[in-house]
CSV table of C-alpha atoms in Angstrom, one decimal:
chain,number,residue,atom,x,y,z
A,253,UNK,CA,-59.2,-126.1,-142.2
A,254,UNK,CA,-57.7,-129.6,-141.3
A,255,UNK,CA,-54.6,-129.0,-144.0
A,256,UNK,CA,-52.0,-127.5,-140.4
A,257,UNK,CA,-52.5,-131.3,-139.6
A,258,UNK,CA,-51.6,-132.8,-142.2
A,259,UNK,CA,-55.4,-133.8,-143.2
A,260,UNK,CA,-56.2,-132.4,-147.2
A,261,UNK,CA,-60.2,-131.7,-147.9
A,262,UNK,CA,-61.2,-134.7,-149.7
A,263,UNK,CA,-59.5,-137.2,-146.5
A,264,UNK,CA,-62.2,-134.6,-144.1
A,265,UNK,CA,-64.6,-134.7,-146.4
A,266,UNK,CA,-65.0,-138.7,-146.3
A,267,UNK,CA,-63.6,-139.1,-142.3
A,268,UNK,CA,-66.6,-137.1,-141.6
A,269,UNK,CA,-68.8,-138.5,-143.9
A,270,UNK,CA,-68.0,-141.9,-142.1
A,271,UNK,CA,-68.6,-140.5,-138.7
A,272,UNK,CA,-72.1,-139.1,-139.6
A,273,UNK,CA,-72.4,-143.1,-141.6
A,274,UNK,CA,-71.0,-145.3,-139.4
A,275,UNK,CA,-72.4,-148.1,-141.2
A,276,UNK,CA,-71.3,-147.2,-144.9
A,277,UNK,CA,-69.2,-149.2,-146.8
A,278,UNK,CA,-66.8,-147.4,-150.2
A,279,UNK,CA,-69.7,-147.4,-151.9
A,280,UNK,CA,-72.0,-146.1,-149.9
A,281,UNK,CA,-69.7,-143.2,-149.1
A,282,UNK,CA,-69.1,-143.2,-152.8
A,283,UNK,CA,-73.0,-142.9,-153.6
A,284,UNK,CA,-73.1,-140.3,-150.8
A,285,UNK,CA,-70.8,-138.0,-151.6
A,286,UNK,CA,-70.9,-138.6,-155.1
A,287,UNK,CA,-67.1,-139.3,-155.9
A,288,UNK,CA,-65.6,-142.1,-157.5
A,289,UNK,CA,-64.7,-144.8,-155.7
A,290,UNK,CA,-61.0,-144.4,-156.6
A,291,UNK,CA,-60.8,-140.6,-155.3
A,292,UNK,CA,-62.9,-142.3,-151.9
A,293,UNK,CA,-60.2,-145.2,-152.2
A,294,UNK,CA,-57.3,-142.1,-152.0
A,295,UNK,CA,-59.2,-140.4,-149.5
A,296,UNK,CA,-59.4,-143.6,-146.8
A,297,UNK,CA,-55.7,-144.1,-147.3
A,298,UNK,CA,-54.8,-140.9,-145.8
A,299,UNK,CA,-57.4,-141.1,-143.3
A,300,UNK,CA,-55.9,-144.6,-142.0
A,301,UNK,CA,-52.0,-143.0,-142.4
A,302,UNK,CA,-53.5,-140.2,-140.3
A,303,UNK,CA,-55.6,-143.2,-138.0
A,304,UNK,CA,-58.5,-141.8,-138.1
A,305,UNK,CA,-60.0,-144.5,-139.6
A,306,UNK,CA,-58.9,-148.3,-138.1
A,307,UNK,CA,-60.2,-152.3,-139.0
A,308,UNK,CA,-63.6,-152.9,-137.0
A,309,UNK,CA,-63.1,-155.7,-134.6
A,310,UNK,CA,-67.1,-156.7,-134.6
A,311,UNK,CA,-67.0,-156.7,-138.5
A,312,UNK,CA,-63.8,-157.9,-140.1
A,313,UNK,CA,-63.6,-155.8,-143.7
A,314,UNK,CA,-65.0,-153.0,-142.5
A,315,UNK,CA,-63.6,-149.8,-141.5
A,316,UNK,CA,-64.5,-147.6,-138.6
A,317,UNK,CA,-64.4,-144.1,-137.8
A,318,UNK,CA,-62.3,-143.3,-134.9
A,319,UNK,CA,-63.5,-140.8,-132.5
A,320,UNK,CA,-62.9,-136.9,-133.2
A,321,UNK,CA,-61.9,-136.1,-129.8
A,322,UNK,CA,-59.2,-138.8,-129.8
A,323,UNK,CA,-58.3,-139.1,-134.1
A,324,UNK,CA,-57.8,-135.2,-134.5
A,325,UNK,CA,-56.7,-134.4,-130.9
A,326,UNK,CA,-54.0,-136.9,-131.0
A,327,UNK,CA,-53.4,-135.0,-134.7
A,328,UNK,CA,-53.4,-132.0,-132.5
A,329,UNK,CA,-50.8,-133.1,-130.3
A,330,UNK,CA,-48.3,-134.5,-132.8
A,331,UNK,CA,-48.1,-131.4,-134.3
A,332,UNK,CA,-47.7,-129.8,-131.7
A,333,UNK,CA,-44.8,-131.3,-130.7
A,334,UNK,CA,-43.2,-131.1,-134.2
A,335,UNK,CA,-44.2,-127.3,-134.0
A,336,UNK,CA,-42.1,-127.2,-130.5
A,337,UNK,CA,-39.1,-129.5,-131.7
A,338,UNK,CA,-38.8,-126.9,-134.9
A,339,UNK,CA,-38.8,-124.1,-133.0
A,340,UNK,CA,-36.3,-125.8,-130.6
A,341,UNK,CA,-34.0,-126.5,-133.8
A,342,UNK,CA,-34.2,-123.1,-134.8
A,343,UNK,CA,-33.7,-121.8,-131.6
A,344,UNK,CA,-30.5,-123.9,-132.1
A,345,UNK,CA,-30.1,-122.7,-135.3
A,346,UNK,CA,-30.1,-119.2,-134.6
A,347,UNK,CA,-27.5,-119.5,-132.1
A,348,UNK,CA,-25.3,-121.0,-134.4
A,349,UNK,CA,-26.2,-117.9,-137.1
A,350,UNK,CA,-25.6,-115.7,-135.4
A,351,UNK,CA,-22.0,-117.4,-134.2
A,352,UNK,CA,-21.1,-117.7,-138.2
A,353,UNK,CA,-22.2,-113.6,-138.5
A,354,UNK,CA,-20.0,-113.0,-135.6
A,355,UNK,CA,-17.2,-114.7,-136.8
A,356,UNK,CA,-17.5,-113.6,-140.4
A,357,UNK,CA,-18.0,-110.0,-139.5
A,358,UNK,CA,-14.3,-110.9,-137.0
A,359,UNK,CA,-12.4,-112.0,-140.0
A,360,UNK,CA,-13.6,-109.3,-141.9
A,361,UNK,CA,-12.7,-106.3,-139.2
A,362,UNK,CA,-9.3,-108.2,-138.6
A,363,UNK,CA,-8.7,-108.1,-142.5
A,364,UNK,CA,-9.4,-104.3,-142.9
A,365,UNK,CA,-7.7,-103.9,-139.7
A,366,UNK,CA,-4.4,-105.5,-141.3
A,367,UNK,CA,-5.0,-103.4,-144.7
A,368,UNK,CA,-5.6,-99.6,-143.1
A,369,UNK,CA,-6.4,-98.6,-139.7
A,370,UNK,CA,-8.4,-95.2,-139.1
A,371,UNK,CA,-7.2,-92.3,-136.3
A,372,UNK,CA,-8.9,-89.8,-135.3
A,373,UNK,CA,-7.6,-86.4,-133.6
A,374,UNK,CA,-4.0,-86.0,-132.9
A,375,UNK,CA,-4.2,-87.7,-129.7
A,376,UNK,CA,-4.9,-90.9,-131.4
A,377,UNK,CA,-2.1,-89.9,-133.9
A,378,UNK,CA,0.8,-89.3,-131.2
A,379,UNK,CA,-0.3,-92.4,-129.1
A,380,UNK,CA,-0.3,-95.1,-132.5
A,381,UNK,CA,3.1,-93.5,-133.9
A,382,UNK,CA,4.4,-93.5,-129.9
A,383,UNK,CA,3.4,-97.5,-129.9
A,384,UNK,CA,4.9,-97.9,-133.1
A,385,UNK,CA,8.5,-96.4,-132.1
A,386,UNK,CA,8.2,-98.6,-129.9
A,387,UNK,CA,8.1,-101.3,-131.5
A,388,UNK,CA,10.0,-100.3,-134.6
A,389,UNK,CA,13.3,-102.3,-135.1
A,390,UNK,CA,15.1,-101.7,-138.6
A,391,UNK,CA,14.1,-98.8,-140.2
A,392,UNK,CA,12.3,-95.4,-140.1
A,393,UNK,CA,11.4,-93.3,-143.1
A,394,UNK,CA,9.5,-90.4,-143.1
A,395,UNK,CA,8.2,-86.9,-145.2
A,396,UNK,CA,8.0,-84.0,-143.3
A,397,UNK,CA,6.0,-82.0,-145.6
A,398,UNK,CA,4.7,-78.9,-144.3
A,399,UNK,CA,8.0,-76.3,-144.8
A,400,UNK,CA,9.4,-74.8,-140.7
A,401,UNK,CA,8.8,-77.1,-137.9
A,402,UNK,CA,7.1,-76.4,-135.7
A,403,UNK,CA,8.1,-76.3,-131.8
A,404,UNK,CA,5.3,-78.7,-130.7
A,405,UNK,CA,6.4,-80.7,-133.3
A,406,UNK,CA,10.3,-80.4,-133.0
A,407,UNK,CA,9.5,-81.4,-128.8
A,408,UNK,CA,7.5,-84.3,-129.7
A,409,UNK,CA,10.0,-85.8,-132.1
A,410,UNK,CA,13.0,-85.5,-130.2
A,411,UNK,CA,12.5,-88.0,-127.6
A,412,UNK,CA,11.4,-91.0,-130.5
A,413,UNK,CA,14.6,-89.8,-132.7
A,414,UNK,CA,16.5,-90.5,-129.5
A,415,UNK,CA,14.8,-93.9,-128.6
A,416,UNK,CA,15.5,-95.4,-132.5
A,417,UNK,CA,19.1,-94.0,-132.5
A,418,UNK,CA,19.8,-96.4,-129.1
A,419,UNK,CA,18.1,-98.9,-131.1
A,420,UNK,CA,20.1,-98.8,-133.7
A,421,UNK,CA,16.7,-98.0,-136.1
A,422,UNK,CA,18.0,-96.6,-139.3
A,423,UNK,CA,16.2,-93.1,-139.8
A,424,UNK,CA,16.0,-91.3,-143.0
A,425,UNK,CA,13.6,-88.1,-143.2
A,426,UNK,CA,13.3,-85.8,-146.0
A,427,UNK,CA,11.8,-82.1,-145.1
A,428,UNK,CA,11.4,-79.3,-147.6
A,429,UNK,CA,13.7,-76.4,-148.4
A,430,UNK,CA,11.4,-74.2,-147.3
A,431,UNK,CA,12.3,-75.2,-143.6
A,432,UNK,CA,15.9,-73.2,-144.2
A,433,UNK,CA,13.6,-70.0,-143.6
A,434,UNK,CA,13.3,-70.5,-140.1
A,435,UNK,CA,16.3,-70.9,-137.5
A,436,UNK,CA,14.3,-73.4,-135.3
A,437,UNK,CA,14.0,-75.3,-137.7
A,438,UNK,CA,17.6,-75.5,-139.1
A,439,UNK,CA,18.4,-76.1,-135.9
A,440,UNK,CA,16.1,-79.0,-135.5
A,441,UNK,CA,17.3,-81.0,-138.1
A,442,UNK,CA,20.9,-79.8,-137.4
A,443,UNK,CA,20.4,-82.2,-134.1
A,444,UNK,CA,18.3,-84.6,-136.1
A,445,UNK,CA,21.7,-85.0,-138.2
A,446,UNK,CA,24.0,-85.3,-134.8
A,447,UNK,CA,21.8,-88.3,-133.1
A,448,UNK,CA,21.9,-90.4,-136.5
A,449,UNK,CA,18.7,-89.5,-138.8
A,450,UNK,CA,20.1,-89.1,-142.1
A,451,UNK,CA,18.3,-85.7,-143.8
A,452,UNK,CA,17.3,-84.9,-147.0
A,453,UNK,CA,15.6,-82.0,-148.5
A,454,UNK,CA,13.8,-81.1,-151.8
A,455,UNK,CA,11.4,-78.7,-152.4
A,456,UNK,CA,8.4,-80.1,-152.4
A,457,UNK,CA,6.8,-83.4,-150.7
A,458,UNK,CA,3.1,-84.3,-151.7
A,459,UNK,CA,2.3,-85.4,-147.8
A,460,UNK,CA,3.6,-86.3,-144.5
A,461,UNK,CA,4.5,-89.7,-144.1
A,462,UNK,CA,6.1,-92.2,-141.9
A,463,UNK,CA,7.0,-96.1,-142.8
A,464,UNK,CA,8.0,-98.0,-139.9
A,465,UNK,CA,10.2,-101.2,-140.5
A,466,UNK,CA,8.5,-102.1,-144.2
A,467,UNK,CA,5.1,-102.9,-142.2
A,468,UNK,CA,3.3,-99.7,-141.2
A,469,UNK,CA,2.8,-96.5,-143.1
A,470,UNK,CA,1.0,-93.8,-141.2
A,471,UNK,CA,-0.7,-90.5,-143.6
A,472,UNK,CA,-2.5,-87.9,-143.2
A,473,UNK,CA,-6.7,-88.5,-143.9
A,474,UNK,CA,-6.3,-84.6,-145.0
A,475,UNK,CA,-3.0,-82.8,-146.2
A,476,UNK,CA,-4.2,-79.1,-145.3
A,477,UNK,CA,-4.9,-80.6,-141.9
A,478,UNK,CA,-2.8,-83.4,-140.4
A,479,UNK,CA,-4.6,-83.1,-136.8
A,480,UNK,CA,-7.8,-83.9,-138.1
A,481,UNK,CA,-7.2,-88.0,-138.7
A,482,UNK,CA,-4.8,-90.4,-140.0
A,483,UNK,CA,-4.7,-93.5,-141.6
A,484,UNK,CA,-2.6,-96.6,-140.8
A,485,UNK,CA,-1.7,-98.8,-144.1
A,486,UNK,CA,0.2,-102.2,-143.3
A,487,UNK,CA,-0.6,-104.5,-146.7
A,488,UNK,CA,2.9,-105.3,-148.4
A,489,UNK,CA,2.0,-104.1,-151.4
A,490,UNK,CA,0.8,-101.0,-150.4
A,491,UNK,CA,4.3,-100.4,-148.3
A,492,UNK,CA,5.8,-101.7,-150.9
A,493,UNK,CA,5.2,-99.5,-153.3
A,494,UNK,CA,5.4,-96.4,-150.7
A,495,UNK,CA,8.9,-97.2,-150.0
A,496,UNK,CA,9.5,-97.2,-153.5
A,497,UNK,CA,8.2,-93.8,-154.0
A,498,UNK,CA,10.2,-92.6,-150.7
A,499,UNK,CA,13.3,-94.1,-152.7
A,500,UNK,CA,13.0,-91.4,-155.4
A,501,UNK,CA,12.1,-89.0,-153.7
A,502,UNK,CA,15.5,-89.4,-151.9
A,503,UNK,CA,17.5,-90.1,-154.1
A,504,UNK,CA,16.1,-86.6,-156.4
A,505,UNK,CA,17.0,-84.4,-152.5
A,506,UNK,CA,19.7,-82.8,-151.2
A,507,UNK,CA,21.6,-83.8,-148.6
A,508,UNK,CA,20.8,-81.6,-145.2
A,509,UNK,CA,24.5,-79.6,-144.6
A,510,UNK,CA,22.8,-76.9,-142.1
A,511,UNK,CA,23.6,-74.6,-144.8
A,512,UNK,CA,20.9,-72.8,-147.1
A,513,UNK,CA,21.3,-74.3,-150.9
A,514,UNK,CA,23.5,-72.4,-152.4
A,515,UNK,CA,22.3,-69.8,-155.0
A,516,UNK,CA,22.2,-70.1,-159.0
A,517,UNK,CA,25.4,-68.2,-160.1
A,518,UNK,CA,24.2,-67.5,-163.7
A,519,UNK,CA,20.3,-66.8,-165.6
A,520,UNK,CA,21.4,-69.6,-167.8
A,521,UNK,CA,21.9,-72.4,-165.6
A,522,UNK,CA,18.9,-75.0,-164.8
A,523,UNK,CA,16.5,-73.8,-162.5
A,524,UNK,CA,16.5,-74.4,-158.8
A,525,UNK,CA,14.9,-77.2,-157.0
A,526,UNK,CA,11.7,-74.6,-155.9
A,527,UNK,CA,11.5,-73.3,-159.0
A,528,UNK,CA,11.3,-76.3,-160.9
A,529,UNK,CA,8.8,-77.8,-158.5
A,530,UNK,CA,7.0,-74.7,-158.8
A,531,UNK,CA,6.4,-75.6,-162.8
A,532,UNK,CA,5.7,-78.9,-162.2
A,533,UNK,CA,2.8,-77.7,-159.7
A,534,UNK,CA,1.3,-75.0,-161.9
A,535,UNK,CA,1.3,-77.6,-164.6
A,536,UNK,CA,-0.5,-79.7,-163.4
A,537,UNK,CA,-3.3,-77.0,-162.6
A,538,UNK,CA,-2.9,-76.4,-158.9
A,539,UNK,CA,-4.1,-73.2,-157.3
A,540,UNK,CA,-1.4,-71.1,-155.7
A,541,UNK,CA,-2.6,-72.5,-152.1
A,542,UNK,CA,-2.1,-76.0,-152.6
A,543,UNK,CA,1.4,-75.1,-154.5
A,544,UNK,CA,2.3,-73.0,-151.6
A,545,UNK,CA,1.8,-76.4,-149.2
A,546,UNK,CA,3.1,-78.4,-151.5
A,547,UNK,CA,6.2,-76.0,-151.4
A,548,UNK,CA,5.8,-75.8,-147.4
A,549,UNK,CA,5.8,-71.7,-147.7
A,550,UNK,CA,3.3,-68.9,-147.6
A,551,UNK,CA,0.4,-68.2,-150.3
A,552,UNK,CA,2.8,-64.9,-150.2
A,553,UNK,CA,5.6,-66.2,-150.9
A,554,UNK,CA,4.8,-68.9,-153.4
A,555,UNK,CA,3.5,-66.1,-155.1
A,556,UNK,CA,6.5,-64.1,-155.3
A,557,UNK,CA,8.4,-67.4,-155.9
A,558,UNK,CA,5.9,-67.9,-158.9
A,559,UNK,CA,5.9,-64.3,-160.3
A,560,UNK,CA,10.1,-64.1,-159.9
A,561,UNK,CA,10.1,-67.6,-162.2
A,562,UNK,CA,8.0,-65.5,-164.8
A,563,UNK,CA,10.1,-62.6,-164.5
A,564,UNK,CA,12.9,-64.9,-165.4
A,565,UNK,CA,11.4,-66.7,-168.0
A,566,UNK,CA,10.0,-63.5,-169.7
A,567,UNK,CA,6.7,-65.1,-169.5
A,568,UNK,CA,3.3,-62.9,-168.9
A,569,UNK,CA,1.5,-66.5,-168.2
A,570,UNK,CA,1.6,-69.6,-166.4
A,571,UNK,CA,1.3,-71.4,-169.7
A,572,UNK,CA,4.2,-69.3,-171.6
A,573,UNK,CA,6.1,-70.1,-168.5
A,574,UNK,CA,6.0,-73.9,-168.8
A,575,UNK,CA,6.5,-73.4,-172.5
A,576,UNK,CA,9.9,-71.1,-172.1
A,577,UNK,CA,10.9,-73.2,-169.6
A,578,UNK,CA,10.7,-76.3,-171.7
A,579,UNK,CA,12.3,-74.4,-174.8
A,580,UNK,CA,15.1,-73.9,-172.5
A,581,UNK,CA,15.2,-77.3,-171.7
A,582,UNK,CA,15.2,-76.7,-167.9
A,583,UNK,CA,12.0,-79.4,-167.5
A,584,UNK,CA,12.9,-83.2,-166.7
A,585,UNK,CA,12.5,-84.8,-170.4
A,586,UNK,CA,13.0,-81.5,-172.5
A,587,UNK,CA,16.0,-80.3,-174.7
A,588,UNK,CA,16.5,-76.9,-175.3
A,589,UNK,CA,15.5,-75.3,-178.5
């Protein structure tokens, strides 16, 4: 019961034995006990590291019990203070954990932070592309997938379009042919064109998108809904590599004139921008829903587009369309046959 102060059995065993014999020598406690003397030996030197034991001064030789209440109380003590001082060190040593977590778990947020940056709601959306128009310097790029405009958004974007322009920001945006359906939307990019945003179109974009000065790239969390969240990426490689796709994508559109595209003049001439996109979509085993997004139009009218394309083709399948297609050598990579 002694072993929280340091004192093992056999050292209690003989420090007691000694107290109950005063008068004992190592082999008396020896004969007592009935230990060897070199375990008793063993035993007395950790009782005198411990002092409980201590030279007699009547009897030089001899050794003598010191008294319980001042040999184990004075154990008592000592370790009591060495309980205190540890729990003072780790007292200390908490504090300095739980500085290390805090700055770990800092470093860590900051890094994710400079990698991709989570918004929710459209408020949050406007307000971080409003503070980074502000800051933006060079260069604007942006997808405006989603076919017509609409007015909210053709309000909203007016103002920052005029704010670069004074800046001298370079702006190039690329919007689907789809938004030629609609007048307001025409329109829109028609004064897009006249305060210095260079526009594109093509007929499909996978997303919305915007890249501010090769640092920030703001997307949508979810395509079908661009209010619900959005994330901001800044890693250079991830811009990067975004810019890269915007290149193609630009250099594959057509160059906004305010006029509608003009129409195919012949059945054997290459097939149009939507129609070809539409292919590419089917093939790839989209449902006519995420084509008709993709396409910025109607479920109706991606249909029609769709079922026109197979009309054309001669095709009573998706499959045989793609095929006909390809024998025709309208698809990127195929020669007719």
């Amino acid at each position: 019961m002694f072993e929280p102060l340091g004192l093992g059995a056999p050292a209690a065993e003989v420090y007691r034995a000694m107290l109950s014999k005063p008068d004992g020598g190592v082999g008396d406690l020896a004969e007592f006990l009935g230990w060897p003397l070199e375990r008793i030996r063993s035993a007395l030197d950790e009782c005198a590291r411990l002092s409980l034991i201590k030279p007699s001064w009547g009897e030089p030789g001899r050794l003598r019990a010191v008294s319980p209440e001042i040999g184990l109380q004075a154990l008592l003590v000592r370790r009591e203070d060495e309980f205190l001082e540890k729990q003072q060190q780790i007292a200390v040593t908490r504090v300095e954990v739980a500085r290390f977590i805090d700055e770990y778990v800092t470093s860590q947020e900051a890094r994710r932070r400079s990698v991709v940056d989570r918004l929710d709601g459209i408020d949050e959306i406007r307000s971080r592309i409003d503070e980074l128009t502000q800051s933006c310097t060079s260069e604007l790029l942006t997808f405006a997938s989603g076919g017509p405009q609409s007015e909210d958004g053709r309000k909203a974007s007016r103002p920052l379009c005029e704010e670069l322009a004074a800046r001298g920001v370079v702006m190039r945006s690329i919007y689907q042919d789809s938004v030629h359906n609609d007048p307001g939307s025409v329109e829109h990019l028609r004064w897009l064109h006249q305060h210095g945003d260079q526009v594109r179109t093509t007929a499909s974009l996978p997303t919305r998108m915007l890249i501010f000065d090769r640092t920030h790239a703001v997307l949508p969390i979810d395509p079908d809904d661009t209010a619900v969240g959005a994330v901001v990426l800044c890693g250079q490689g991830v811009i990067a590599t975004l810019r890269e796709f915007f290149g193609l994508v630009w250099e594959n559109a057509i160059p906004f004139s305010g006029a509608r595209p003009a129409p195919r003049e012949s059945e054997s001439e290459e097939l149009s921008g939507q129609e070809l996109a539409v292919l590419r979509l089917l093939g790839e085993g989209l449902t006519d829903e995420v084509v008709a997004r993709k396409l910025g139009v109607s479920v109706r009218t991606g249909r029609r587009v769709t079922a026109e394309l197979m009309a054309r083709l001669g095709a009573r399948s998706r499959f045989q369309a793609g095929m006909r297609a390809a024998q025709l050598g309208w698809l990127p990579g195929s020669e007719a046959v």
